[in-house]
Structures are given as C-alpha cells and as structure tokens.
Amino acid sequence: MFGKRLTLFKLLGFEVRIDLSWIIILVLVVWSLATGLFPHYNPGLIRSAYWWMGVLGALGLFGSIVVHELCHSLVARRFGLPMRGITLFIFGGVAEMHEEPPSPKAEFFMAIAGPLASIAIGAIGFAVVGLGRGFALGATTIGVIQYLAGINLILAAFNLVPAFPLDGGRVLRAGLWQWKKNLRWATRVASGIGSGFGLFLIFFGILSFVFGSFIGGIWWFLIGMFLRSASQSSYQHMLVRRMLQGEPVRRFMKQPAITVKPDTTVEDFVDRYVYHHHYKMFPVAENGARPRCVTTRDVKDLDRGEWSNRTVGDIAKPCTNENTLRTDTDAVEALAAMRRSGNSRFVVLDENGSLAGILTVKDLLQFLSMKLDLEEGVAGKDIEKFVGT
Ligand SMILES: [Zn+2]
C-alpha cells in the first residue's frame, strides 16, 4: 500500500497525489470526528448530521494539508528549485523536493511558508466562527469550521518543532547553516534533534498505550518511528550525495574488464567465467565494434543440450541503458542507475563507445566507504545503511 500513488489533480503546476495509505486515514478521520469529537463539542444534533460533519471535516483537513504543502512548493519554485508535486500519505503531506535548497535564506522561507499558511487558515477559521455566531451560521457549519481552525493550529505547532525534517527542523537547519556556513554540520545537528524527538514520541506512545490510550499511543509510536528514520536517512543521503557528487565513474571502475570472446562455447562460458568469477553479466569483446553483453539470463533461455554447440556470440545481446554507464557519468547518477535497474554490474564505455571497464556496486561502495572514513570518520560497516541497499 505504501508507495502506490494516485494522481488527483494539478494545482498551479504541481501534481497533487495521494498515497493509498491516505485512504485509511480519511476513513479513520471521518469515523473519529463523527462518533467522538463532533458529538462531544456539539451535542444535541441528529446522528446523520455528525456523519456529514465528519466527511466535511476530513475533506477540509485534506484541503488544509494541500494548501500547507502548496505554500512550501510555491516558495521553492520562486527560489528555482524543481518540485515534483505534492503527495499526501499516512503521516501527512510531502512537497517533493529532490535537491538541497540553494541557500539558508531559501531554506528558511520554504520551510516557514507551510506553518504560516496553517496559522493563517486557523486564524481565518476562528474569525469566521466569531462572526458566524452573529450571522446565525448553523451549528453544524460552525462545528466544522471550528474543528478545521483548531486542527490547522495544531498542525502548525507540530510542524514547528525543531526536529529535522519537520518544518521547524528545517528552519533550525537554515539558522545553523547561516551561522557556521556549513550545511553538513547544520544537517547533522538538526537531524540529531529530529532523531531524538522521534525517540521521545516513541516512548510517549508506549506510555500512552500502557496508560490506556491505545489508538493515540500506537499513533504517536508510529509517527516517532517515521520521524526517526526520516531524520537519519535525510542526513545520510545528504552525506552520500556530497561524497559522490562530481566523482566520475572512471575513478573507481575496474579495468581492464574481464571479457568473453564471441567464439567461446556457452558451456565453456558457464564453466570458466560464470562459475569462476560469480558474475551474472560479462561484456563480449568484439574488435572495434561496440561491445555486446552476455548475461546468465541469456544462458538460461537456451536449452541445456545446446550449451556445447552454441557460442557466446550467438546469444549475446547489445548492451542497454540498464547495464551501461559512461566513463564521465557522475557517481551519484551511477548509484541511481544501479538502484533503478537492480543490476549490480555495469559496462563502462568511453566517449568513443568502446569498452573502458566494469563498474560494480561493490566498487562504488568501497570508494564511498573509503571517502566517508577519511573525510567523515564513518566506519565502513555502516555503509549499507547509508546507501539504503
Ligand atoms: Zn510543512
């Protein structure tokens, strides 16, 4: 259910999507409003009225979160950051940003825009409620607006906790970044606080659960877990990106690559190459021409009886984008390509399209590990969690 998204509509150039997990939240919100909150604060209405109020309240909450995220995105766009859209998921909304903000100032305004929008909605809501009483707005309408005003202020307050990657944590990071001119240090401090706050919510959730608030307890526990992992991984991703950025693939590829001659029989290929080196893909050396690739999948497609009378040249296929990189490809891009394709070995071609070497995930991780160790003092064994493999 996580990761399955549905695009709803486009707003001011941003796609608004919901993760399917949000539908659970919508149902939970409608239910708890209609059976708990509205009957408590607005007694004496008929049952169906509470359900209508529940639906309107949930839709209003949805709209409020979209406005909050939209304000982040609009400011980001003003600062020239490409934004992919807004996704609502189980813990709220995310304005999808794929680059670090260009300056502390940009980060500050981007981060603060969302909570300010929520505060504005809350203030307008309470003003309408105040005026509405005078204009004899119905009790149901007032009940819904009051709820939305309150929930927006709570949303703003929660988001302003200085726990990275919450908005307040981004504001804090912007301040630290401005102060010491060091994004890495600022991110480390802000995400440390984020991780600590996550731990606090986890304990708070457990205590609430033990003392009888089951749903609330589970909820805080989950938000705490989510925040903790989000703060840790955002720091790690920033570090990995900084270490790999600007490092071309040629710096850590293996050369010369082990190649297979096209006239090798498939049987020989399996015995002398696959079982010997334990790789799933080999480039096929062909004089002058762009190399082709032979994989264990190509071997599997061939009848076992054919192995001795067919050659690698017969079954090799042109190398594709899925398993080819160029010597000048940036390491960040190479890592993304490895993740996307799920392949662990890539053929590296030089600018003329001829074979320059082979790059494996292991080579890339070793290089990263060495750099992290030398420049950041991070132990090599922690490397997997850094790249999320
Ligand atoms: Zn926000």
PDB file of C-alpha atoms in Angstrom, residues 15-206:
ATOM      1  CA  GLU A  15       0.602  17.456  -9.308  1.00  0.00           C
ATOM      2  CA  VAL A  16      -1.387  16.586  -6.205  1.00  0.00           C
ATOM      3  CA  ARG A  17      -1.219  12.872  -5.438  1.00  0.00           C
ATOM      4  CA  ILE A  18      -2.371  10.653  -2.617  1.00  0.00           C
ATOM      5  CA  ASP A  19      -0.631   7.581  -1.404  1.00  0.00           C
ATOM      6  CA  LEU A  20      -3.224   4.845  -0.995  1.00  0.00           C
ATOM      7  CA  SER A  21      -2.360   4.721   2.717  1.00  0.00           C
ATOM      8  CA  TRP A  22      -4.081   8.097   2.983  1.00  0.00           C
ATOM      9  CA  ILE A  23      -7.452   6.478   2.327  1.00  0.00           C
ATOM     10  CA  ILE A  24      -7.130   4.638   5.662  1.00  0.00           C
ATOM     11  CA  ILE A  25      -6.529   7.988   7.342  1.00  0.00           C
ATOM     12  CA  LEU A  26      -9.518   9.550   5.622  1.00  0.00           C
ATOM     13  CA  VAL A  27     -11.810   6.792   6.880  1.00  0.00           C
ATOM     14  CA  LEU A  28     -10.330   6.990  10.392  1.00  0.00           C
ATOM     15  CA  VAL A  29     -10.711  10.765  10.487  1.00  0.00           C
ATOM     16  CA  VAL A  30     -14.351  10.681   9.311  1.00  0.00           C
ATOM     17  CA  TRP A  31     -15.145   7.968  11.830  1.00  0.00           C
ATOM     18  CA  SER A  32     -13.469   9.583  14.824  1.00  0.00           C
ATOM     19  CA  LEU A  33     -14.953  13.004  14.033  1.00  0.00           C
ATOM     20  CA  ALA A  34     -18.476  11.667  13.545  1.00  0.00           C
ATOM     21  CA  THR A  35     -18.531   9.431  16.605  1.00  0.00           C
ATOM     22  CA  GLY A  36     -16.207  11.274  19.002  1.00  0.00           C
ATOM     23  CA  LEU A  37     -15.215  14.872  18.526  1.00  0.00           C
ATOM     24  CA  PHE A  38     -18.345  16.439  16.996  1.00  0.00           C
ATOM     25  CA  PRO A  39     -20.884  14.799  19.348  1.00  0.00           C
ATOM     26  CA  HIS A  40     -18.679  15.884  22.266  1.00  0.00           C
ATOM     27  CA  TYR A  41     -18.304  19.547  21.289  1.00  0.00           C
ATOM     28  CA  ASN A  42     -21.645  19.982  19.502  1.00  0.00           C
ATOM     29  CA  PRO A  43     -24.179  17.963  21.496  1.00  0.00           C
ATOM     30  CA  GLY A  44     -27.849  17.662  20.592  1.00  0.00           C
ATOM     31  CA  LEU A  45     -27.627  17.174  16.796  1.00  0.00           C
ATOM     32  CA  ILE A  46     -29.063  14.218  14.887  1.00  0.00           C
ATOM     33  CA  ARG A  47     -26.808  11.270  14.059  1.00  0.00           C
ATOM     34  CA  SER A  48     -26.635  11.848  10.304  1.00  0.00           C
ATOM     35  CA  ALA A  49     -25.532  15.446  10.896  1.00  0.00           C
ATOM     36  CA  TYR A  50     -22.423  14.172  12.694  1.00  0.00           C
ATOM     37  CA  TRP A  51     -21.535  11.955   9.742  1.00  0.00           C
ATOM     38  CA  TRP A  52     -21.888  14.845   7.309  1.00  0.00           C
ATOM     39  CA  MET A  53     -19.750  16.983   9.573  1.00  0.00           C
ATOM     40  CA  GLY A  54     -17.212  14.149   9.706  1.00  0.00           C
ATOM     41  CA  VAL A  55     -16.972  13.973   5.906  1.00  0.00           C
ATOM     42  CA  LEU A  56     -16.692  17.764   5.550  1.00  0.00           C
ATOM     43  CA  GLY A  57     -14.140  17.928   8.350  1.00  0.00           C
ATOM     44  CA  ALA A  58     -11.985  15.238   6.702  1.00  0.00           C
ATOM     45  CA  LEU A  59     -12.192  16.932   3.287  1.00  0.00           C
ATOM     46  CA  GLY A  60     -11.319  20.249   4.929  1.00  0.00           C
ATOM     47  CA  LEU A  61      -8.315  18.620   6.599  1.00  0.00           C
ATOM     48  CA  PHE A  62      -7.233  17.243   3.222  1.00  0.00           C
ATOM     49  CA  GLY A  63      -7.566  20.727   1.668  1.00  0.00           C
ATOM     50  CA  SER A  64      -5.649  22.324   4.554  1.00  0.00           C
ATOM     51  CA  ILE A  65      -2.706  19.962   4.141  1.00  0.00           C
ATOM     52  CA  VAL A  66      -2.675  20.572   0.382  1.00  0.00           C
ATOM     53  CA  VAL A  67      -2.576  24.355   0.964  1.00  0.00           C
ATOM     54  CA  HIS A  68       0.236  23.906   3.504  1.00  0.00           C
ATOM     55  CA  GLU A  69       2.336  21.847   1.082  1.00  0.00           C
ATOM     56  CA  LEU A  70       1.448  24.108  -1.816  1.00  0.00           C
ATOM     57  CA  CYS A  71       2.908  27.092   0.044  1.00  0.00           C
ATOM     58  CA  HIS A  72       6.187  25.193   0.546  1.00  0.00           C
ATOM     59  CA  SER A  73       6.225  24.358  -3.172  1.00  0.00           C
ATOM     60  CA  LEU A  74       5.422  27.882  -4.353  1.00  0.00           C
ATOM     61  CA  VAL A  75       8.267  29.389  -2.343  1.00  0.00           C
ATOM     62  CA  ALA A  76      10.616  26.614  -3.511  1.00  0.00           C
ATOM     63  CA  ARG A  77       9.716  27.361  -7.105  1.00  0.00           C
ATOM     64  CA  ARG A  78      10.462  31.042  -6.552  1.00  0.00           C
ATOM     65  CA  PHE A  79      13.954  30.042  -5.441  1.00  0.00           C
ATOM     66  CA  GLY A  80      14.373  27.989  -8.602  1.00  0.00           C
ATOM     67  CA  LEU A  81      14.143  24.516  -7.062  1.00  0.00           C
ATOM     68  CA  PRO A  82      12.462  21.930  -9.243  1.00  0.00           C
ATOM     69  CA  MET A  83       9.470  20.455  -7.374  1.00  0.00           C
ATOM     70  CA  ARG A  84       7.831  17.256  -8.499  1.00  0.00           C
ATOM     71  CA  GLY A  85       4.494  17.669  -6.762  1.00  0.00           C
ATOM     72  CA  ILE A  86       2.668  17.122  -3.526  1.00  0.00           C
ATOM     73  CA  THR A  87       1.897  13.699  -2.103  1.00  0.00           C
ATOM     74  CA  LEU A  88      -0.378  13.068   0.850  1.00  0.00           C
ATOM     75  CA  PHE A  89       0.434   9.909   2.727  1.00  0.00           C
ATOM     76  CA  ILE A  90      -0.345   8.323   6.060  1.00  0.00           C
ATOM     77  CA  PHE A  91       1.625  10.821   8.182  1.00  0.00           C
ATOM     78  CA  GLY A  92       0.561  13.967   6.353  1.00  0.00           C
ATOM     79  CA  GLY A  93       1.939  15.623   3.267  1.00  0.00           C
ATOM     80  CA  VAL A  94       5.244  15.924   1.487  1.00  0.00           C
ATOM     81  CA  ALA A  95       6.221  18.530  -1.030  1.00  0.00           C
ATOM     82  CA  GLU A  96       8.640  16.530  -3.107  1.00  0.00           C
ATOM     83  CA  MET A  97      11.998  18.167  -3.345  1.00  0.00           C
ATOM     84  CA  HIS A  98      14.921  16.368  -4.888  1.00  0.00           C
ATOM     85  CA  GLU A  99      17.699  18.831  -4.318  1.00  0.00           C
ATOM     86  CA  GLU A 100      19.042  20.660  -1.325  1.00  0.00           C
ATOM     87  CA  PRO A 101      17.915  24.290  -1.138  1.00  0.00           C
ATOM     88  CA  PRO A 102      20.477  26.665  -2.647  1.00  0.00           C
ATOM     89  CA  SER A 103      20.945  28.906   0.421  1.00  0.00           C
ATOM     90  CA  PRO A 104      19.971  29.234   4.109  1.00  0.00           C
ATOM     91  CA  LYS A 105      17.621  32.025   3.149  1.00  0.00           C
ATOM     92  CA  ALA A 106      15.817  29.845   0.590  1.00  0.00           C
ATOM     93  CA  GLU A 107      15.534  27.007   3.092  1.00  0.00           C
ATOM     94  CA  PHE A 108      14.149  29.314   5.775  1.00  0.00           C
ATOM     95  CA  PHE A 109      11.405  30.820   3.618  1.00  0.00           C
ATOM     96  CA  MET A 110      10.487  27.470   2.083  1.00  0.00           C
ATOM     97  CA  ALA A 111      10.190  25.854   5.499  1.00  0.00           C
ATOM     98  CA  ILE A 112       8.290  28.630   7.221  1.00  0.00           C
ATOM     99  CA  ALA A 113       5.744  29.077   4.404  1.00  0.00           C
ATOM    100  CA  GLY A 114       3.808  25.907   5.295  1.00  0.00           C
ATOM    101  CA  PRO A 115       3.239  26.571   9.015  1.00  0.00           C
ATOM    102  CA  LEU A 116       2.417  30.227   8.246  1.00  0.00           C
ATOM    103  CA  ALA A 117      -0.288  29.037   5.840  1.00  0.00           C
ATOM    104  CA  SER A 118      -1.687  26.714   8.524  1.00  0.00           C
ATOM    105  CA  ILE A 119      -1.694  29.525  11.096  1.00  0.00           C
ATOM    106  CA  ALA A 120      -3.467  31.804   8.601  1.00  0.00           C
ATOM    107  CA  ILE A 121      -6.165  29.182   7.929  1.00  0.00           C
ATOM    108  CA  GLY A 122      -6.590  28.687  11.676  1.00  0.00           C
ATOM    109  CA  ALA A 123      -6.904  32.434  12.342  1.00  0.00           C
ATOM    110  CA  ILE A 124      -9.374  32.952   9.499  1.00  0.00           C
ATOM    111  CA  GLY A 125     -11.373  29.956  10.744  1.00  0.00           C
ATOM    112  CA  PHE A 126     -11.699  31.312  14.270  1.00  0.00           C
ATOM    113  CA  ALA A 127     -12.588  34.756  12.908  1.00  0.00           C
ATOM    114  CA  VAL A 128     -15.366  33.212  10.789  1.00  0.00           C
ATOM    115  CA  VAL A 129     -16.643  31.293  13.802  1.00  0.00           C
ATOM    116  CA  GLY A 130     -16.722  34.519  15.846  1.00  0.00           C
ATOM    117  CA  LEU A 131     -18.544  36.421  13.107  1.00  0.00           C
ATOM    118  CA  GLY A 132     -20.678  33.409  12.212  1.00  0.00           C
ATOM    119  CA  ARG A 133     -22.322  33.319  15.601  1.00  0.00           C
ATOM    120  CA  GLY A 134     -23.545  36.850  14.949  1.00  0.00           C
ATOM    121  CA  PHE A 135     -24.760  35.947  11.448  1.00  0.00           C
ATOM    122  CA  ALA A 136     -26.543  32.858  12.739  1.00  0.00           C
ATOM    123  CA  LEU A 137     -24.479  30.286  10.825  1.00  0.00           C
ATOM    124  CA  GLY A 138     -25.802  26.784  11.519  1.00  0.00           C
ATOM    125  CA  ALA A 139     -24.379  24.799  14.410  1.00  0.00           C
ATOM    126  CA  THR A 140     -23.057  22.141  12.012  1.00  0.00           C
ATOM    127  CA  THR A 141     -21.164  24.666   9.862  1.00  0.00           C
ATOM    128  CA  ILE A 142     -19.709  26.362  12.918  1.00  0.00           C
ATOM    129  CA  GLY A 143     -18.702  22.997  14.361  1.00  0.00           C
ATOM    130  CA  VAL A 144     -16.789  22.027  11.209  1.00  0.00           C
ATOM    131  CA  ILE A 145     -15.055  25.405  10.837  1.00  0.00           C
ATOM    132  CA  GLN A 146     -14.090  25.389  14.492  1.00  0.00           C
ATOM    133  CA  TYR A 147     -12.556  21.945  14.101  1.00  0.00           C
ATOM    134  CA  LEU A 148     -10.609  22.983  10.989  1.00  0.00           C
ATOM    135  CA  ALA A 149      -9.344  26.156  12.652  1.00  0.00           C
ATOM    136  CA  GLY A 150      -8.155  24.163  15.659  1.00  0.00           C
ATOM    137  CA  ILE A 151      -6.557  21.352  13.681  1.00  0.00           C
ATOM    138  CA  ASN A 152      -4.645  23.827  11.492  1.00  0.00           C
ATOM    139  CA  LEU A 153      -3.141  25.499  14.544  1.00  0.00           C
ATOM    140  CA  ILE A 154      -2.173  22.083  15.936  1.00  0.00           C
ATOM    141  CA  LEU A 155      -0.676  21.169  12.560  1.00  0.00           C
ATOM    142  CA  ALA A 156       1.368  24.382  12.553  1.00  0.00           C
ATOM    143  CA  ALA A 157       2.549  23.822  16.130  1.00  0.00           C
ATOM    144  CA  PHE A 158       3.608  20.216  15.499  1.00  0.00           C
ATOM    145  CA  ASN A 159       5.417  21.134  12.298  1.00  0.00           C
ATOM    146  CA  LEU A 160       7.287  23.927  14.044  1.00  0.00           C
ATOM    147  CA  VAL A 161       9.009  21.567  16.497  1.00  0.00           C
ATOM    148  CA  PRO A 162      12.699  21.984  15.572  1.00  0.00           C
ATOM    149  CA  ALA A 163      13.094  18.332  14.601  1.00  0.00           C
ATOM    150  CA  PHE A 164      14.524  17.846  11.116  1.00  0.00           C
ATOM    151  CA  PRO A 165      12.980  17.029   8.599  1.00  0.00           C
ATOM    152  CA  LEU A 166       9.886  18.709  10.102  1.00  0.00           C
ATOM    153  CA  ASP A 167       9.456  22.345   9.027  1.00  0.00           C
ATOM    154  CA  GLY A 168      10.753  23.645  12.367  1.00  0.00           C
ATOM    155  CA  GLY A 169      13.852  21.481  11.938  1.00  0.00           C
ATOM    156  CA  ARG A 170      14.422  22.995   8.506  1.00  0.00           C
ATOM    157  CA  VAL A 171      14.135  26.480   9.990  1.00  0.00           C
ATOM    158  CA  LEU A 172      16.696  25.444  12.596  1.00  0.00           C
ATOM    159  CA  ARG A 173      18.986  23.999   9.924  1.00  0.00           C
ATOM    160  CA  ALA A 174      18.723  27.222   7.912  1.00  0.00           C
ATOM    161  CA  GLY A 175      19.761  29.210  11.005  1.00  0.00           C
ATOM    162  CA  LEU A 176      22.710  26.938  11.816  1.00  0.00           C
ATOM    163  CA  TRP A 177      23.741  26.871   8.174  1.00  0.00           C
ATOM    164  CA  GLN A 178      23.684  30.672   8.027  1.00  0.00           C
ATOM    165  CA  TRP A 179      25.650  30.881  11.277  1.00  0.00           C
ATOM    166  CA  LYS A 180      28.504  28.458  10.530  1.00  0.00           C
ATOM    167  CA  LYS A 181      28.241  28.381   6.711  1.00  0.00           C
ATOM    168  CA  ASN A 182      28.393  24.599   6.895  1.00  0.00           C
ATOM    169  CA  LEU A 183      25.407  22.676   5.528  1.00  0.00           C
ATOM    170  CA  ARG A 184      26.791  19.298   6.580  1.00  0.00           C
ATOM    171  CA  TRP A 185      27.231  20.301  10.213  1.00  0.00           C
ATOM    172  CA  ALA A 186      23.851  22.072  10.277  1.00  0.00           C
ATOM    173  CA  THR A 187      22.144  18.970   8.880  1.00  0.00           C
ATOM    174  CA  ARG A 188      23.895  16.734  11.404  1.00  0.00           C
ATOM    175  CA  VAL A 189      22.756  18.824  14.375  1.00  0.00           C
ATOM    176  CA  ALA A 190      19.185  19.355  13.097  1.00  0.00           C
ATOM    177  CA  SER A 191      18.691  15.708  12.186  1.00  0.00           C
ATOM    178  CA  GLY A 192      20.187  14.648  15.539  1.00  0.00           C
ATOM    179  CA  ILE A 193      17.445  16.648  17.251  1.00  0.00           C
ATOM    180  CA  GLY A 194      14.892  15.168  14.828  1.00  0.00           C
ATOM    181  CA  SER A 195      16.023  11.674  15.699  1.00  0.00           C
ATOM    182  CA  GLY A 196      15.876  12.486  19.430  1.00  0.00           C
ATOM    183  CA  PHE A 197      12.378  13.920  19.127  1.00  0.00           C
ATOM    184  CA  GLY A 198      11.359  10.752  17.242  1.00  0.00           C
ATOM    185  CA  LEU A 199      12.637   8.682  20.175  1.00  0.00           C
ATOM    186  CA  PHE A 200      10.692  10.876  22.590  1.00  0.00           C
ATOM    187  CA  LEU A 201       7.473  10.290  20.600  1.00  0.00           C
ATOM    188  CA  ILE A 202       8.130   6.535  20.600  1.00  0.00           C
ATOM    189  CA  PHE A 203       8.386   6.495  24.421  1.00  0.00           C
ATOM    190  CA  PHE A 204       5.441   8.840  24.758  1.00  0.00           C
ATOM    191  CA  GLY A 205       3.435   6.472  22.545  1.00  0.00           C
ATOM    192  CA  ILE A 206       4.392   3.447  24.647  1.00  0.00           C
TER     193      ILE A 206
END
